[in-house]
PDB file of C-alpha atoms in Angstrom:
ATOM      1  CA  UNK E   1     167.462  14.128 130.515  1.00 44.00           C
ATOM      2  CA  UNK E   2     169.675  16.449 132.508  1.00 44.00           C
ATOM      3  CA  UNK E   3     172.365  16.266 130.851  1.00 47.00           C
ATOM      4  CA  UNK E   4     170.464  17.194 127.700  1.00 46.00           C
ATOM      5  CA  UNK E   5     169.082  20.277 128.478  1.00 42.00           C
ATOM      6  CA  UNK E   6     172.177  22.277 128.409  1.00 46.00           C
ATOM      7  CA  UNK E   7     173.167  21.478 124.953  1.00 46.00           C
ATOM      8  CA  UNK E   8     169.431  22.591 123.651  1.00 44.00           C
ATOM      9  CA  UNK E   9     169.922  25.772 125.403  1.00 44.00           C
ATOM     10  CA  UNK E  10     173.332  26.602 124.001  1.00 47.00           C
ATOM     11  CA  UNK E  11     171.712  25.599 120.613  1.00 45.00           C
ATOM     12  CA  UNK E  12     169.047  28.422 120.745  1.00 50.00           C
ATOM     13  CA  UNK E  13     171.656  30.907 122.153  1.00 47.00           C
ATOM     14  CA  UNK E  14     173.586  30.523 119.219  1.00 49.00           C
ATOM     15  CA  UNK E  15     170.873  30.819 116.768  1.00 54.00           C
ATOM     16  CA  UNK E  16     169.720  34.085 118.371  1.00 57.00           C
ATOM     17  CA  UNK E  17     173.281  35.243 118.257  1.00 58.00           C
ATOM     18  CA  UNK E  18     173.482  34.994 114.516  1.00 59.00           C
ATOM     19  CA  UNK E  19     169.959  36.330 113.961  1.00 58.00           C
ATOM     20  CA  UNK E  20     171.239  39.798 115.550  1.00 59.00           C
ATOM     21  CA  UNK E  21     174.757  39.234 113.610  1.00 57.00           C
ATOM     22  CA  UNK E  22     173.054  38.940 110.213  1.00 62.00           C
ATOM     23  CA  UNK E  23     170.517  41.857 111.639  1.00 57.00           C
ATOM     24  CA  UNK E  24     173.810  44.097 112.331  1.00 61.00           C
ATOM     25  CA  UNK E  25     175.475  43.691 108.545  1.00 63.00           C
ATOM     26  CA  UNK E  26     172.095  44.161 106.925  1.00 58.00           C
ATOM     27  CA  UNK E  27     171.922  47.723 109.260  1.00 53.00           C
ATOM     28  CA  UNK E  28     175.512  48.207 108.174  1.00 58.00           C
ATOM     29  CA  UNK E  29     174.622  47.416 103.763  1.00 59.00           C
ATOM     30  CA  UNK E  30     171.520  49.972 104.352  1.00 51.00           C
ATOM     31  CA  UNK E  31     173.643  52.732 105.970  1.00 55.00           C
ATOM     32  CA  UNK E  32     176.511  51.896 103.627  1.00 56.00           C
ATOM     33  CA  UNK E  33     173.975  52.671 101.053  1.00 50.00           C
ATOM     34  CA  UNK E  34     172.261  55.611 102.311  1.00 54.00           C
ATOM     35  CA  UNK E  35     175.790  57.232 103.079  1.00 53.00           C
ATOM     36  CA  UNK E  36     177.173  56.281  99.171  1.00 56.00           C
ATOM     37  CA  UNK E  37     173.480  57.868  98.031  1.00 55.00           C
ATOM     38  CA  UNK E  38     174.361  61.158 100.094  1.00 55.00           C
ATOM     39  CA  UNK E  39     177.911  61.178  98.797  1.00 51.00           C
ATOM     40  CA  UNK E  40     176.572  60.860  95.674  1.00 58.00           C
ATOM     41  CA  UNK E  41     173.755  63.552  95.646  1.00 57.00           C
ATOM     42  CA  UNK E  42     176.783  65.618  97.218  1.00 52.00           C
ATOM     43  CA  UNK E  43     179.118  65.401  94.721  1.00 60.00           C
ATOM     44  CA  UNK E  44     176.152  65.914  91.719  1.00 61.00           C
ATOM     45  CA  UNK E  45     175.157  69.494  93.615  1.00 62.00           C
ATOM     46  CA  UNK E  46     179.332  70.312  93.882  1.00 65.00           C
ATOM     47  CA  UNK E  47     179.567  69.402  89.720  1.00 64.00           C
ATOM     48  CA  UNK E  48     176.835  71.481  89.059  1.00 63.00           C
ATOM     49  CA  UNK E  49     178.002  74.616  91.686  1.00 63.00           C
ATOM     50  CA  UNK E  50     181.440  74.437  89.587  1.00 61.00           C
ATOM     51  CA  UNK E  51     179.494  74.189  85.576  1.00 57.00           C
ATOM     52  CA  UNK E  52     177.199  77.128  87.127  1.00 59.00           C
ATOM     53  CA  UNK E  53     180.550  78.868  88.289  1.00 57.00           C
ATOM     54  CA  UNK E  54     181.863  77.876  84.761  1.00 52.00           C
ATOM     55  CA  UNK E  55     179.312  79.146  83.216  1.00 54.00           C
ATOM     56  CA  UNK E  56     179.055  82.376  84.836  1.00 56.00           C
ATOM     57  CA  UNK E  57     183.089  83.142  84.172  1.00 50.00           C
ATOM     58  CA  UNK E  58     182.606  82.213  80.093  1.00 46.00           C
ATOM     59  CA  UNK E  59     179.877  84.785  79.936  1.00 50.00           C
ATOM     60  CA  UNK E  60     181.924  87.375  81.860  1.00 50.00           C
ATOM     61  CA  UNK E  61     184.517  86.843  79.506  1.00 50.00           C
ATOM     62  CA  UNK E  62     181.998  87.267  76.427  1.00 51.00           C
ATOM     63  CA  UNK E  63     180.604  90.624  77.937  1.00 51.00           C
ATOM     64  CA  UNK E  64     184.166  91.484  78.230  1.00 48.00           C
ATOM     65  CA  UNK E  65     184.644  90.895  74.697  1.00 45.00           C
ATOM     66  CA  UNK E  66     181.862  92.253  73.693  1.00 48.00           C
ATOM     67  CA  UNK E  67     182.775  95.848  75.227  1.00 45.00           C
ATOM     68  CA  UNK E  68     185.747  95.720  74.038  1.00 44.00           C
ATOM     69  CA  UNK E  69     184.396  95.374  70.473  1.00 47.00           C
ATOM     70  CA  UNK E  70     182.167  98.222  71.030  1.00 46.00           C
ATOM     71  CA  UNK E  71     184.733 100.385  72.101  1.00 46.00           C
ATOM     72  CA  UNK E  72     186.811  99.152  68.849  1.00 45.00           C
ATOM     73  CA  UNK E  73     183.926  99.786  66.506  1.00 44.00           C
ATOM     74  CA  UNK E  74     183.511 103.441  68.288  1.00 48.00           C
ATOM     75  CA  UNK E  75     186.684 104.538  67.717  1.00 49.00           C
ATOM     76  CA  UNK E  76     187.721 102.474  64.481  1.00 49.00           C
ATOM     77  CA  UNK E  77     185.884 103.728  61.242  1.00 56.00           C
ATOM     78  CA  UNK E  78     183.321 101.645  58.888  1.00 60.00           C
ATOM     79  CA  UNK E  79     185.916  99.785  56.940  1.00 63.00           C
ATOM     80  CA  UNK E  80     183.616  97.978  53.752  1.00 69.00           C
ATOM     81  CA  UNK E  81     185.539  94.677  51.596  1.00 71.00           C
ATOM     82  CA  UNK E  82     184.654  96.021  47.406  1.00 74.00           C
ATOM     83  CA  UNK E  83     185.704  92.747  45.770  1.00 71.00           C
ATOM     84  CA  UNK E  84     186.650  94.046  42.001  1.00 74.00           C
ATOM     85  CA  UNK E  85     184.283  93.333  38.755  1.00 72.00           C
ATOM     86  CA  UNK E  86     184.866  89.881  37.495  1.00 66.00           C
ATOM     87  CA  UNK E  87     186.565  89.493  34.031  1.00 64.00           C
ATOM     88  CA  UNK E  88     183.694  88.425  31.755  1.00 59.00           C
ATOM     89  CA  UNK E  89     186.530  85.690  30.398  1.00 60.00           C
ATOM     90  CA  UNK E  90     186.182  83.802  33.737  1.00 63.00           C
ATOM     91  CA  UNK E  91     182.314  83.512  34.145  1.00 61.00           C
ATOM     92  CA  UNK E  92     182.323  82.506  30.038  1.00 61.00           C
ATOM     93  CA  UNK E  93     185.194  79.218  31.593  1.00 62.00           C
ATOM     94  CA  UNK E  94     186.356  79.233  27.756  1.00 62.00           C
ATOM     95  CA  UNK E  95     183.058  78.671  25.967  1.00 75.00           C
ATOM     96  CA  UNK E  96     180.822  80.066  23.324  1.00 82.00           C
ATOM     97  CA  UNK E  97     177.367  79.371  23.933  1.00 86.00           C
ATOM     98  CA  UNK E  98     174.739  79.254  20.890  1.00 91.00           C
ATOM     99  CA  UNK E  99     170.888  79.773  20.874  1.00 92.00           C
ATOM    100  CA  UNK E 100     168.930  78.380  17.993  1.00 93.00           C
ATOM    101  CA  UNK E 101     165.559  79.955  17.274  1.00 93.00           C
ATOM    102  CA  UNK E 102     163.029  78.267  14.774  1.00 93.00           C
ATOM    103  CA  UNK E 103     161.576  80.265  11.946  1.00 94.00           C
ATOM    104  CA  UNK E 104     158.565  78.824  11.036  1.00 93.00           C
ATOM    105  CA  UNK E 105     157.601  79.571   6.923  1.00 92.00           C
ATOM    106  CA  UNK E 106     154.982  82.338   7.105  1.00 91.00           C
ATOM    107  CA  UNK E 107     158.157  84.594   8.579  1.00 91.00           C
ATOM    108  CA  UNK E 108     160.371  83.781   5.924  1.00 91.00           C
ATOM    109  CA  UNK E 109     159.805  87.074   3.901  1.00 93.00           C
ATOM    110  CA  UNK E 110     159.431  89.536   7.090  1.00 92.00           C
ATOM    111  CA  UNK E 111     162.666  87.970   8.293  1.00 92.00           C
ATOM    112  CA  UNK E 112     164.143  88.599   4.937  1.00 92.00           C
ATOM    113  CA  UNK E 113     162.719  92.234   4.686  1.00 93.00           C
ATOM    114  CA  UNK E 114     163.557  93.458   8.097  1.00 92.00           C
ATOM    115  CA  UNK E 115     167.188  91.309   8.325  1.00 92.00           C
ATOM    116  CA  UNK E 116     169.198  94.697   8.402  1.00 93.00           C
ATOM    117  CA  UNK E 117     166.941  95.758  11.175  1.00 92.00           C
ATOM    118  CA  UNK E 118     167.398  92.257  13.408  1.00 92.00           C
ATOM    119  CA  UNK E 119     171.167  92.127  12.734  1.00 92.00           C
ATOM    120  CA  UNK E 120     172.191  95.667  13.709  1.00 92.00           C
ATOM    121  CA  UNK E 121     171.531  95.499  16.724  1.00 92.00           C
ATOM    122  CA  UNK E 122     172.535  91.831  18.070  1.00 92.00           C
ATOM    123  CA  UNK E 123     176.012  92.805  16.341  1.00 92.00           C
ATOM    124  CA  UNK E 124     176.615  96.016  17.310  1.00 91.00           C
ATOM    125  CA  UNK E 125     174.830  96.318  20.440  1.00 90.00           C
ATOM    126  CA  UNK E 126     174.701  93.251  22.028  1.00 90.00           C
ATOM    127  CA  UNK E 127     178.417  91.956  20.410  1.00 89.00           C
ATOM    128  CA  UNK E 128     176.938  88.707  19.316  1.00 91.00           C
ATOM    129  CA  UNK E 129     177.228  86.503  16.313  1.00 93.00           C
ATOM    130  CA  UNK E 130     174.358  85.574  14.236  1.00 93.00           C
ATOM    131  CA  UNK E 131     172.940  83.919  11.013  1.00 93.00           C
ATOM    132  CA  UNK E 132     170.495  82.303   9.467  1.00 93.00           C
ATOM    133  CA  UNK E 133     170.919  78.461   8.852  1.00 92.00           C
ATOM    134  CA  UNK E 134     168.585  77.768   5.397  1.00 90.00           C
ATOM    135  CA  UNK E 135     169.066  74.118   5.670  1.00 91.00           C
ATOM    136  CA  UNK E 136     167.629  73.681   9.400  1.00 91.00           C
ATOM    137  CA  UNK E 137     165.889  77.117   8.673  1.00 92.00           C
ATOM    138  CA  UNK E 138     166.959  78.611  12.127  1.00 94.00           C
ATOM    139  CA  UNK E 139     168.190  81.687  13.799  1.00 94.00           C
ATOM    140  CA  UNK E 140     171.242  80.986  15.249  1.00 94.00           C
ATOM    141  CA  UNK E 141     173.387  83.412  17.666  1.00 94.00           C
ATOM    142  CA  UNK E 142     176.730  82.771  19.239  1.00 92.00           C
ATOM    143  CA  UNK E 143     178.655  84.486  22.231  1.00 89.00           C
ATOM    144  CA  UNK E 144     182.271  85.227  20.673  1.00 86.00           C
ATOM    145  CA  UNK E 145     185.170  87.205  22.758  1.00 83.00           C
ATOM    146  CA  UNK E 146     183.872  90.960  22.355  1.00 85.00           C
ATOM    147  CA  UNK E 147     180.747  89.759  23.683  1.00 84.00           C
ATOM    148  CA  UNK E 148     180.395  91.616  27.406  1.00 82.00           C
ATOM    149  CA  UNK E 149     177.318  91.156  29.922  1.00 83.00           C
ATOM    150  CA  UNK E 150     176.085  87.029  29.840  1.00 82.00           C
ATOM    151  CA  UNK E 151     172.187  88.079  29.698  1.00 84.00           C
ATOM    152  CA  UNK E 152     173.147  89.487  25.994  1.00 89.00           C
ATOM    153  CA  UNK E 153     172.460  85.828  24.285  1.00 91.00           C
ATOM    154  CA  UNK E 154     169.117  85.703  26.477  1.00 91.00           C
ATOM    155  CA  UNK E 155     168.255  89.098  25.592  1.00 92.00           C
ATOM    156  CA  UNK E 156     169.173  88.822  21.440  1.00 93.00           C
ATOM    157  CA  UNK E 157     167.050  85.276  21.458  1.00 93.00           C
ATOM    158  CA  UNK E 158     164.096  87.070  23.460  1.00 93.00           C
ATOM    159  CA  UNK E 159     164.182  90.153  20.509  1.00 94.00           C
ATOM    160  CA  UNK E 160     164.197  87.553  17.668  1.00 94.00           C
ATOM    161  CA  UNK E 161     161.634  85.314  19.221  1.00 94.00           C
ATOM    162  CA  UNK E 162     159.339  87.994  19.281  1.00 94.00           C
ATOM    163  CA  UNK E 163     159.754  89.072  15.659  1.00 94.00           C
ATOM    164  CA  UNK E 164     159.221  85.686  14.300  1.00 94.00           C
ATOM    165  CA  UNK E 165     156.003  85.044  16.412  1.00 93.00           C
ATOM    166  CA  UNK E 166     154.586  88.187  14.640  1.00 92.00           C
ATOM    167  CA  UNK E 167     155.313  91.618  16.923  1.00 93.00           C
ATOM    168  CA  UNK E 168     156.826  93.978  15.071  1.00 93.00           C
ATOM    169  CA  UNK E 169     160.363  94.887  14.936  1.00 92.00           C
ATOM    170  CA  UNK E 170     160.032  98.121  16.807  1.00 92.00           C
ATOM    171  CA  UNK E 171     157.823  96.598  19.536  1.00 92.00           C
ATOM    172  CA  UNK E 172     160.428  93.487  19.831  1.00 92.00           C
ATOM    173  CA  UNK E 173     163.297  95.914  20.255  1.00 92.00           C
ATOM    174  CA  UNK E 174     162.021  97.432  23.206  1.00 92.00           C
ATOM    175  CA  UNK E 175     163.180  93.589  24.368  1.00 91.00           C
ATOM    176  CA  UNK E 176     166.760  94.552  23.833  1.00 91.00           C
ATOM    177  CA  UNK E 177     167.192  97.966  25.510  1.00 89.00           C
ATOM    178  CA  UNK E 178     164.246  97.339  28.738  1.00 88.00           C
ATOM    179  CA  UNK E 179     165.045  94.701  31.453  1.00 86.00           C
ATOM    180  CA  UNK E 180     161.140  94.200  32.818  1.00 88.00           C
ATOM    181  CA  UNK E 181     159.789  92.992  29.889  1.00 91.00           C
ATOM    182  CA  UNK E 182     158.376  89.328  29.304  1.00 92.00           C
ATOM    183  CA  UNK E 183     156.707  87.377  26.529  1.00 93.00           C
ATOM    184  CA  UNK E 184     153.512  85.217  27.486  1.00 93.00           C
ATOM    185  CA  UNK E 185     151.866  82.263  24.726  1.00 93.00           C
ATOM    186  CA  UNK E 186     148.791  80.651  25.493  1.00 93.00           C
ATOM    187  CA  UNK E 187     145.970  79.222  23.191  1.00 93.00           C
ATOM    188  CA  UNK E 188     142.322  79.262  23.359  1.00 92.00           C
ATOM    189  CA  UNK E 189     141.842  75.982  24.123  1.00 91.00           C
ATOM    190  CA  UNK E 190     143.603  76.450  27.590  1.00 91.00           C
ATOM    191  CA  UNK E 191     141.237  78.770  28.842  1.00 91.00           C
ATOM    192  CA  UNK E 192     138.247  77.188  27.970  1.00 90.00           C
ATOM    193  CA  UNK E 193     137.875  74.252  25.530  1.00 91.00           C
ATOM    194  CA  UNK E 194     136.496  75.217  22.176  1.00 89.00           C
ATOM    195  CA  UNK E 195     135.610  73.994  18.885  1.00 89.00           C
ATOM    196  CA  UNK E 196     134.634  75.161  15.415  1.00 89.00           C
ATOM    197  CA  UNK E 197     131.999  77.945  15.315  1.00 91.00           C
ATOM    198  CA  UNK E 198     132.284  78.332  19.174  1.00 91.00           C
ATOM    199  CA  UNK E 199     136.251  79.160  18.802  1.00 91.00           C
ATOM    200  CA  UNK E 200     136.050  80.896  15.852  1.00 90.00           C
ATOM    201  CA  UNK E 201     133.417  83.491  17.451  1.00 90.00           C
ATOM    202  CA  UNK E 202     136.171  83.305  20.295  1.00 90.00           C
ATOM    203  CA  UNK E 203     138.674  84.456  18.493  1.00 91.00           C
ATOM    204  CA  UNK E 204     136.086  87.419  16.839  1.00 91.00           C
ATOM    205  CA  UNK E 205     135.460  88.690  20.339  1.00 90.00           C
ATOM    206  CA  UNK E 206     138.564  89.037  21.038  1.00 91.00           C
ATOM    207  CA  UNK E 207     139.790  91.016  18.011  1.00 90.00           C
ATOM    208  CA  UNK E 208     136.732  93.298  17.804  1.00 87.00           C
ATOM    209  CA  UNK E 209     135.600  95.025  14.453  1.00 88.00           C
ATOM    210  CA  UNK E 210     138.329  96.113  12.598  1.00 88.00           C
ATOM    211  CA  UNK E 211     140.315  94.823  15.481  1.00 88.00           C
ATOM    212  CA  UNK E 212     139.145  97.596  18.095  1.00 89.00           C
ATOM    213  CA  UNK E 213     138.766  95.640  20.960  1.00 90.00           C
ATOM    214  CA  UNK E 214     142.161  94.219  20.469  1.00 92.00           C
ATOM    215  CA  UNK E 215     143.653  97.947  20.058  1.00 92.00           C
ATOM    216  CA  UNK E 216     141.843  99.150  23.164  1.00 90.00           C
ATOM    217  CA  UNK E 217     143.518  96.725  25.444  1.00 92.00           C
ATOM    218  CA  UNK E 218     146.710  97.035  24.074  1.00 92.00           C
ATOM    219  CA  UNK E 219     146.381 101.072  24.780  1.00 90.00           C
ATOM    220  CA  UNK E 220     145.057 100.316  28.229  1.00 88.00           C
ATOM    221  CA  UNK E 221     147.167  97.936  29.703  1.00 89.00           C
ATOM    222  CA  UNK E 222     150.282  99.483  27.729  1.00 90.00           C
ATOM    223  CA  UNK E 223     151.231  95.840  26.043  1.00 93.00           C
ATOM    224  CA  UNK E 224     151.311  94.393  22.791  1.00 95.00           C
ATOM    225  CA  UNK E 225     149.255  91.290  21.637  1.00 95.00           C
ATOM    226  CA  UNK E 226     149.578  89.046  18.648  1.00 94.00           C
ATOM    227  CA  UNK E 227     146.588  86.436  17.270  1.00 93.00           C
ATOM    228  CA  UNK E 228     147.754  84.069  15.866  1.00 89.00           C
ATOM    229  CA  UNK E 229     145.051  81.372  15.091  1.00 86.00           C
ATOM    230  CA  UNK E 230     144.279  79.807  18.300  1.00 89.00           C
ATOM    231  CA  UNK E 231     147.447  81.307  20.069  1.00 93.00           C
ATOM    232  CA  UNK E 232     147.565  84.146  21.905  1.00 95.00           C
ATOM    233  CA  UNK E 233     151.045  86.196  22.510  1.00 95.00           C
ATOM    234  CA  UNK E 234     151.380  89.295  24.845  1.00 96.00           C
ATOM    235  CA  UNK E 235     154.463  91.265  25.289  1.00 95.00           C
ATOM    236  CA  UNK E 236     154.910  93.617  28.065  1.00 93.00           C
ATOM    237  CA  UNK E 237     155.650  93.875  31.897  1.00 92.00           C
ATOM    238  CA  UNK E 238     154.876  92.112  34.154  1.00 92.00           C
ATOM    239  CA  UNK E 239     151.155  93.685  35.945  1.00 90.00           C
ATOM    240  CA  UNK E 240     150.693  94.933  32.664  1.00 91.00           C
ATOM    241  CA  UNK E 241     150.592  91.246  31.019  1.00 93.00           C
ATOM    242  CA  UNK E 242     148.393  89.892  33.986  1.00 92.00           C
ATOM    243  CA  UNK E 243     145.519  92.711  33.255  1.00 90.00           C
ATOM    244  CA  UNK E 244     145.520  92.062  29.597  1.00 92.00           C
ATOM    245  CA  UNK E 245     145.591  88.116  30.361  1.00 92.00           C
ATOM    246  CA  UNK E 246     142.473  88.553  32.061  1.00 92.00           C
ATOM    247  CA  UNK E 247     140.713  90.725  30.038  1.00 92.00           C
ATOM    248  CA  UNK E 248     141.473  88.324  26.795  1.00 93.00           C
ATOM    249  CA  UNK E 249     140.330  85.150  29.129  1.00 93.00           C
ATOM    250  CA  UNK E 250     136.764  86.838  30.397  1.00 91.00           C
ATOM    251  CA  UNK E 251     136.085  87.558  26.685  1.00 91.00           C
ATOM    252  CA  UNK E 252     137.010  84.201  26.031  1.00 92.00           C
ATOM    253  CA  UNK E 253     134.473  82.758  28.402  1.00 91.00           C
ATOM    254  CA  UNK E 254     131.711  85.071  27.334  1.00 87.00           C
ATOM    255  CA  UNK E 255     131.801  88.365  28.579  1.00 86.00           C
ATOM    256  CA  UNK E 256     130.526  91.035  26.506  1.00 86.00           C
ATOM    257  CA  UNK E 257     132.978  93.524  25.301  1.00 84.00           C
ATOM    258  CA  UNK E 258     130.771  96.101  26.721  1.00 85.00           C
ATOM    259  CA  UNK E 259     131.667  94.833  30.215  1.00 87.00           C
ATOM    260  CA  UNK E 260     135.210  94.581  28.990  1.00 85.00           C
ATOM    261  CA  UNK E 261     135.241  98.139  28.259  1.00 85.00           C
ATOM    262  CA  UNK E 262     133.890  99.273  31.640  1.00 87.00           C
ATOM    263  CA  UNK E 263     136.485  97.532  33.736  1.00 84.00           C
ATOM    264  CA  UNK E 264     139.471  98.799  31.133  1.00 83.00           C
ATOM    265  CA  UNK E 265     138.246 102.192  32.317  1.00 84.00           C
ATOM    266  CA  UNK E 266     138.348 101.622  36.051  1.00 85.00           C
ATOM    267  CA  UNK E 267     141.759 100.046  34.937  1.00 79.00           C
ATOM    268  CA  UNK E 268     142.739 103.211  33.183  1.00 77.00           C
ATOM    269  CA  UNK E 269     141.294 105.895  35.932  1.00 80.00           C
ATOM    270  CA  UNK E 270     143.219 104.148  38.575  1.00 77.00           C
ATOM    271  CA  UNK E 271     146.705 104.302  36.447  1.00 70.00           C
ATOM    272  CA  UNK E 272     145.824 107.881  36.054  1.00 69.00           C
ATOM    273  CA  UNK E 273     145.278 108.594  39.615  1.00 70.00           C
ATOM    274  CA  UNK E 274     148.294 106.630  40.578  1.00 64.00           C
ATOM    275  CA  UNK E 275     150.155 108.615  38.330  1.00 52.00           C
TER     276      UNK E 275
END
């Protein structure tokens, strides 16, 4: 039993011994750890010291560029780019374009009667072709080379589409030589849907006797308006064709032309007094 002891002893001993061992390298992993953690947080603060420093030279730079521009705009005058008018041969690329406006039969003869008055100015004016197909029974006008602003086609189709939906020639001219003017269509039906007697008595309220309610909102609003059955076509500008619009769709719905009346005079007082 004696001799036993000793080796149980020297047993323990050596257990304890590598206890503390592993004890020291897990110390030494945690501060290895904490140090790499500090080194890093260290060299995060440095990067961002140097992309603040970075950042404070760039804007230097641009305030030092931006004083010398001032200086250069002080004592340099206001030099402006004018770009020269473009050839109307490049925006046409080398083509003619062609409207085609329909002629329906009741305009055959005003068409024919006033054809002097329709031609002379799309030709001479505007420097467009034009003629009248008989077999398709159509209007049709053509850019050629003499021909010099683009919005001359829209402006000749505009003219004749007037004429042939009833205005009169003088009225549709005004199309030609003004650049705020606009044509408006719109039926009955899409105001408020009617039939037979009920449309018909529409269409009377909206005409007048002897077409005097029709007159007095042309006069008022400064516009011109066509019946045409069921349709209704205003010419004029803009405001102008939005206060005759709305006068035509109340008497539509019912209103009394009495009312009518009243609010064309508050309409007419008011263009006074802004004039």
């Amino acid at each position: 039993m004696s001799d036993d002891l000793p080796e149980l002893i020297d047993v323990s001993v050596k257990q304890s011994e590598e206890k503390k061992v592993e004890k020291n390298e897990e110390f030494k992993m945690v501060g290895s750890k904490r140090k790499n953690g500090r080194k890093s947080a260290v060299d995060a603060d440095m990067m961002e010291n140097q992309e603040n420093e970075e950042d404070t030279i760039f804007e230097d730079e641009q305030d030092a560029v931006n004083e010398d521009d001032m200086q250069i705009d002080k004592d340099d005058p206001v030099q402006r780019i004018s770009f020269p008018p473009v050839a109307p041969e490049k925006l046409k690329d080398g083509k003619f374009e062609i409207r085609k406006i329909h002629v329906p039969p009741n305009r055959f003869n005003p068409l024919k009667e006033n054809w002097m008055k329709v031609y002379t100015p799309v030709v001479e004016y505007l420097k467009l072709q034009i003629r009248f197909n008989l077999k398709s029974r159509n209007v049709e006008i053509k850019t050629c080379e003499e021909t010099k602003e683009i919005s001359s086609i829209q402006k000749a189709a505009d003219f004749i589409r007037a004429f042939v939906l009833g205005f009169e020639i003088e009225d549709a001219l005004a199309l030609v030589r003004l650049d705020d003017l606009f044509l408006e269509s719109f039926e009955v039906i899409d105001v408020r849907p009617l039939k037979g007697d009920h449309l018909s008595r529409a269409i009377g309220r909206i005409a007048g006797k002897g077409g005097k309610t029709k007159f007095t909102i042309e006069n008022t609003t400064k516009t011109r308006i066509v019946l045409a059955d069921s349709k209704i076509h205003i010419l004029g500008s803009f405001k102008n064709i939005a206060l005759a619009r709305r006068a035509i769709c109340n008497l539509i719905l019912g209103s009394p032309p009495s009312k009518i009346y009243g609010n064309l005079r508050n309409i007419a007082s008011r263009a006074l007094e802004s004039f």
